[in-house]
């Protein structure tokens, strides 16, 4: 009898502990999502290759219309390649060529997805959250897509081993934030202006 009471107490303690851990994790995740800010200057510290693989894998986990997964990611840590595809060298501001790693998010144009850009956006946000969870900072930039999809599109696709039917949607820059540079999330509109609840 005594042993049974002990066992039940132990099980109850475990369940309560798991519930508390779950609540703490949920709170931590919500807090993380609310605190993600675009990084404006990266330090030169490199990004671990295994972490980049984890980040890319998180992008692959995104949902997409009709599960078409109309994306292709190119993970670049080679500065020379970043410059070759339109990045700028020696820039202070976080940009292609001034970040330790860049993930080009290409959309597959001949997929059946009715909205491949949206699907790619979901994949990108997954990667942002994964990178932040791993302790990195990020910046999404669409400006490099002008060069990536411009007159050198096919040449760049060949260099990056990407099918020429793809076009770049955005580039996710990943690295460590330069601690000397001030970076904070821009102010967002409040829920009253942007969310309706119909009950
Ligand atoms: C799809 C997309 C494209 C963006 N393109 C650029 C860009 O080309 N250049 C840039 O400096 N910032 C770019 N940004 C960063 C936004 O300007 C930034 O996320 C926004 O100002 C909010 O700032 P915060 O993330 O620090 O809160 C882009 C962001 C998104 C989501």
Short mmCIF file of C-alpha atoms and ligand atoms in Angstrom, two decimals:
data_model
loop_
_atom_site.label_atom_id
_atom_site.label_comp_id
_atom_site.label_asym_id
_atom_site.label_seq_id
_atom_site.Cartn_x
_atom_site.Cartn_y
_atom_site.Cartn_z
CA UNK A 1 0.00 0.00 0.00
CA UNK A 2 2.76 2.38 1.07
CA UNK A 3 4.70 1.51 -2.08
CA UNK A 4 1.64 2.27 -4.22
CA UNK A 5 1.24 5.70 -2.63
CA UNK A 6 4.93 6.38 -3.27
CA UNK A 7 4.61 5.34 -6.93
CA UNK A 8 1.46 7.48 -7.44
CA UNK A 9 3.16 10.47 -5.80
CA UNK A 10 6.14 10.05 -8.10
CA UNK A 11 3.91 9.85 -11.21
CA UNK A 12 1.94 12.92 -10.09
CA UNK A 13 5.19 14.84 -9.50
CA UNK A 14 6.41 13.87 -13.00
CA UNK A 15 3.13 14.93 -14.63
CA UNK A 16 3.16 18.30 -12.80
CA UNK A 17 6.80 18.81 -13.74
CA UNK A 18 6.09 18.04 -17.42
CA UNK A 19 3.12 20.44 -17.44
CA UNK A 20 5.29 23.20 -15.91
CA UNK A 21 8.08 22.54 -18.46
CA UNK A 22 5.56 22.61 -21.32
CA UNK A 23 4.11 25.94 -20.12
CA UNK A 24 7.62 27.42 -19.76
CA UNK A 25 8.60 26.22 -23.25
CA UNK A 26 5.40 27.67 -24.77
CA UNK A 27 6.07 31.01 -23.06
CA UNK A 28 9.70 30.98 -24.22
CA UNK A 29 8.70 30.24 -27.84
CA UNK A 30 6.06 33.01 -27.94
CA UNK A 31 8.59 35.41 -26.41
CA UNK A 32 11.21 34.41 -28.99
CA UNK A 33 8.81 35.00 -31.90
CA UNK A 34 7.98 38.46 -30.51
CA UNK A 35 11.63 39.37 -30.02
CA UNK A 36 13.04 38.43 -33.45
CA UNK A 37 14.53 41.57 -34.98
CA UNK A 38 16.22 42.24 -38.29
CA UNK A 39 19.95 42.44 -37.74
CA UNK A 40 21.60 45.40 -39.44
CA UNK A 41 25.29 44.49 -38.95
CA UNK A 42 26.83 41.02 -38.65
CA UNK A 43 30.14 40.19 -36.99
CA UNK A 44 32.63 38.11 -38.96
CA UNK A 45 32.07 35.05 -36.78
CA UNK A 46 31.16 32.14 -39.07
CA UNK A 47 27.99 30.08 -38.90
CA UNK A 48 28.37 26.41 -38.08
CA UNK A 49 27.66 24.22 -41.13
CA UNK A 50 25.62 21.73 -39.06
CA UNK A 51 23.46 24.63 -37.85
CA UNK A 52 22.92 25.78 -41.45
CA UNK A 53 21.77 22.26 -42.27
CA UNK A 54 19.33 22.36 -39.33
CA UNK A 55 18.07 25.77 -40.48
CA UNK A 56 17.55 24.56 -44.06
CA UNK A 57 15.80 21.45 -42.73
CA UNK A 58 13.40 23.71 -40.80
CA UNK A 59 12.61 25.51 -44.05
CA UNK A 60 11.83 22.18 -45.69
CA UNK A 61 9.30 21.48 -42.89
CA UNK A 62 7.08 24.38 -43.92
CA UNK A 63 3.57 23.78 -45.17
CA UNK A 64 2.79 24.57 -48.80
CA UNK A 65 -0.32 24.59 -50.97
CA UNK A 66 -1.12 21.07 -52.25
CA UNK A 67 2.16 20.12 -50.52
CA UNK A 68 3.96 21.29 -53.66
CA UNK A 69 7.04 22.44 -51.70
CA UNK A 70 7.79 24.88 -54.54
CA UNK A 71 11.16 25.96 -53.16
CA UNK A 72 14.85 25.33 -53.54
CA UNK A 73 17.42 26.68 -51.09
CA UNK A 74 21.02 27.55 -51.87
CA UNK A 75 23.13 27.92 -48.74
CA UNK A 76 26.23 30.04 -49.39
CA UNK A 77 29.11 30.69 -47.03
CA UNK A 78 31.63 31.47 -49.77
CA UNK A 79 32.20 35.26 -49.85
CA UNK A 80 33.61 35.20 -53.41
CA UNK A 81 30.42 33.53 -54.67
CA UNK A 82 28.29 36.07 -52.77
CA UNK A 83 30.15 38.89 -54.53
CA UNK A 84 29.93 37.13 -57.91
CA UNK A 85 26.15 36.92 -57.68
CA UNK A 86 25.72 40.57 -56.87
CA UNK A 87 26.73 41.01 -53.24
CA UNK A 88 28.77 43.99 -52.20
CA UNK A 89 32.19 43.69 -50.66
CA UNK A 90 33.22 45.60 -47.58
CA UNK A 91 29.76 46.93 -46.81
CA UNK A 92 29.10 47.68 -43.13
CA UNK A 93 25.37 47.06 -43.41
CA UNK A 94 24.11 43.49 -43.34
CA UNK A 95 23.82 42.55 -46.99
CA UNK A 96 24.79 39.78 -49.39
CA UNK A 97 28.58 39.76 -49.11
CA UNK A 98 28.51 41.31 -45.63
CA UNK A 99 27.09 38.31 -43.82
CA UNK A 100 28.79 35.01 -42.93
CA UNK A 101 26.01 32.97 -44.54
CA UNK A 102 23.21 33.56 -47.01
CA UNK A 103 20.35 31.26 -47.95
CA UNK A 104 18.79 32.05 -51.30
CA UNK A 105 15.16 31.00 -51.40
CA UNK A 106 14.26 30.10 -54.97
CA UNK A 107 10.70 29.37 -56.04
CA UNK A 108 9.99 26.60 -58.52
CA UNK A 109 7.89 28.32 -61.15
CA UNK A 110 6.44 25.22 -62.78
CA UNK A 111 4.90 23.78 -59.59
CA UNK A 112 1.13 23.40 -59.16
CA UNK A 113 1.08 25.66 -56.12
CA UNK A 114 -1.35 28.56 -56.66
CA UNK A 115 0.90 30.82 -54.56
CA UNK A 116 4.54 29.69 -54.50
CA UNK A 117 5.73 33.05 -53.14
CA UNK A 118 3.57 32.58 -50.06
CA UNK A 119 4.87 29.02 -49.61
CA UNK A 120 8.45 30.29 -49.87
CA UNK A 121 7.65 32.99 -47.29
CA UNK A 122 6.52 30.32 -44.84
CA UNK A 123 9.73 28.35 -45.44
CA UNK A 124 11.77 31.51 -44.91
CA UNK A 125 10.05 32.35 -41.62
CA UNK A 126 10.62 28.78 -40.40
CA UNK A 127 14.33 29.28 -41.09
CA UNK A 128 14.34 32.64 -39.28
CA UNK A 129 12.82 31.02 -36.18
CA UNK A 130 15.21 28.06 -36.35
CA UNK A 131 18.23 30.37 -36.72
CA UNK A 132 17.14 32.52 -33.79
CA UNK A 133 16.50 29.45 -31.65
CA UNK A 134 20.06 28.31 -32.40
CA UNK A 135 21.39 31.69 -31.22
CA UNK A 136 21.95 33.37 -34.59
CA UNK A 137 20.66 36.65 -35.96
CA UNK A 138 19.02 37.09 -39.34
CA UNK A 139 17.98 39.55 -42.00
CA UNK A 140 15.57 38.85 -44.84
CA UNK A 141 16.44 40.82 -47.97
CA UNK A 142 14.59 40.91 -51.26
CA UNK A 143 16.85 43.50 -52.92
CA UNK A 144 19.38 40.89 -54.21
CA UNK A 145 16.60 39.22 -56.20
CA UNK A 146 16.88 42.02 -58.79
CA UNK A 147 20.36 40.81 -59.70
CA UNK A 148 19.53 37.12 -59.18
CA UNK A 149 16.52 37.31 -61.52
CA UNK A 150 17.99 39.90 -63.90
CA UNK A 151 19.91 39.47 -67.13
CA UNK A 152 22.48 37.19 -65.43
CA UNK A 153 19.75 34.86 -64.11
CA UNK A 154 20.69 31.79 -66.16
CA UNK A 155 24.42 32.29 -65.60
CA UNK A 156 23.89 32.58 -61.82
CA UNK A 157 21.61 29.52 -61.80
CA UNK A 158 24.33 27.56 -63.57
CA UNK A 159 26.95 28.75 -61.06
CA UNK A 160 24.69 27.76 -58.14
CA UNK A 161 23.49 24.54 -59.72
CA UNK A 162 19.87 25.67 -59.72
CA UNK A 163 17.33 24.85 -62.42
CA UNK A 164 16.78 27.89 -64.64
CA UNK A 165 13.00 27.49 -64.25
CA UNK A 166 13.44 28.80 -60.69
CA UNK A 167 13.49 32.42 -59.62
CA UNK A 168 14.74 33.96 -56.41
CA UNK A 169 12.11 35.14 -53.93
CA UNK A 170 14.33 36.38 -51.10
CA UNK A 171 17.68 35.91 -49.43
CA UNK A 172 18.00 35.08 -45.74
CA UNK A 173 21.22 36.38 -44.22
CA UNK A 174 22.41 34.51 -41.14
CA UNK A 175 25.18 35.28 -38.70
CA UNK A 176 25.98 36.71 -35.31
CA UNK A 177 24.86 40.27 -34.66
CA UNK A 178 27.69 42.74 -34.25
CA UNK A 179 27.33 43.62 -30.60
CA UNK A 180 28.58 47.18 -31.23
CA UNK A 181 25.71 47.83 -33.65
CA UNK A 182 22.34 48.75 -32.20
CA UNK A 183 19.57 46.56 -33.55
CA UNK A 184 15.99 46.35 -32.38
CA UNK A 185 12.66 45.26 -33.78
CA UNK A 186 10.67 47.96 -35.57
CA UNK A 187 7.42 48.99 -33.94
CA UNK A 188 4.44 46.91 -35.05
CA UNK A 189 0.80 47.98 -35.35
CA UNK A 190 -1.26 46.75 -32.44
CA UNK A 191 -3.81 43.94 -32.59
CA UNK A 192 -6.71 46.41 -32.53
CA UNK A 193 -5.64 47.75 -35.93
CA UNK A 194 -4.78 44.43 -37.53
CA UNK A 195 -6.88 41.64 -35.98
CA UNK A 196 -10.63 41.07 -35.86
CA UNK A 197 -12.33 38.41 -33.79
CA UNK A 198 -15.76 37.23 -34.91
CA UNK A 199 -17.19 35.05 -32.15
C1 LIG B 1 10.15 39.93 -47.61
C2 LIG B 1 11.10 40.91 -46.97
C3 LIG B 1 12.00 41.59 -47.74
C4 LIG B 1 12.90 42.50 -47.16
N1 LIG B 1 13.82 43.10 -47.95
C5 LIG B 1 14.70 43.94 -47.40
C6 LIG B 1 15.68 44.56 -48.21
O1 LIG B 1 15.76 44.32 -49.41
N2 LIG B 1 16.56 45.41 -47.62
C7 LIG B 1 16.50 45.68 -46.27
O2 LIG B 1 17.32 46.47 -45.78
N3 LIG B 1 15.58 45.09 -45.48
C8 LIG B 1 14.69 44.23 -45.99
N4 LIG B 1 13.76 43.61 -45.20
C9 LIG B 1 13.78 43.84 -43.74
C10 LIG B 1 12.59 44.73 -43.33
O3 LIG B 1 12.83 46.05 -43.71
C11 LIG B 1 12.39 44.59 -41.80
O4 LIG B 1 12.02 43.27 -41.52
C12 LIG B 1 11.30 45.51 -41.28
O5 LIG B 1 11.70 46.85 -41.40
C13 LIG B 1 10.96 45.24 -39.83
O6 LIG B 1 12.12 45.37 -39.05
P1 LIG B 1 12.40 44.34 -37.87
O7 LIG B 1 12.42 42.98 -38.51
O8 LIG B 1 13.73 44.70 -37.28
O9 LIG B 1 11.32 44.49 -36.87
C14 LIG B 1 12.87 42.72 -45.76
C15 LIG B 1 11.96 42.00 -44.97
C16 LIG B 1 11.08 41.10 -45.55
C17 LIG B 1 10.12 40.33 -44.67
#
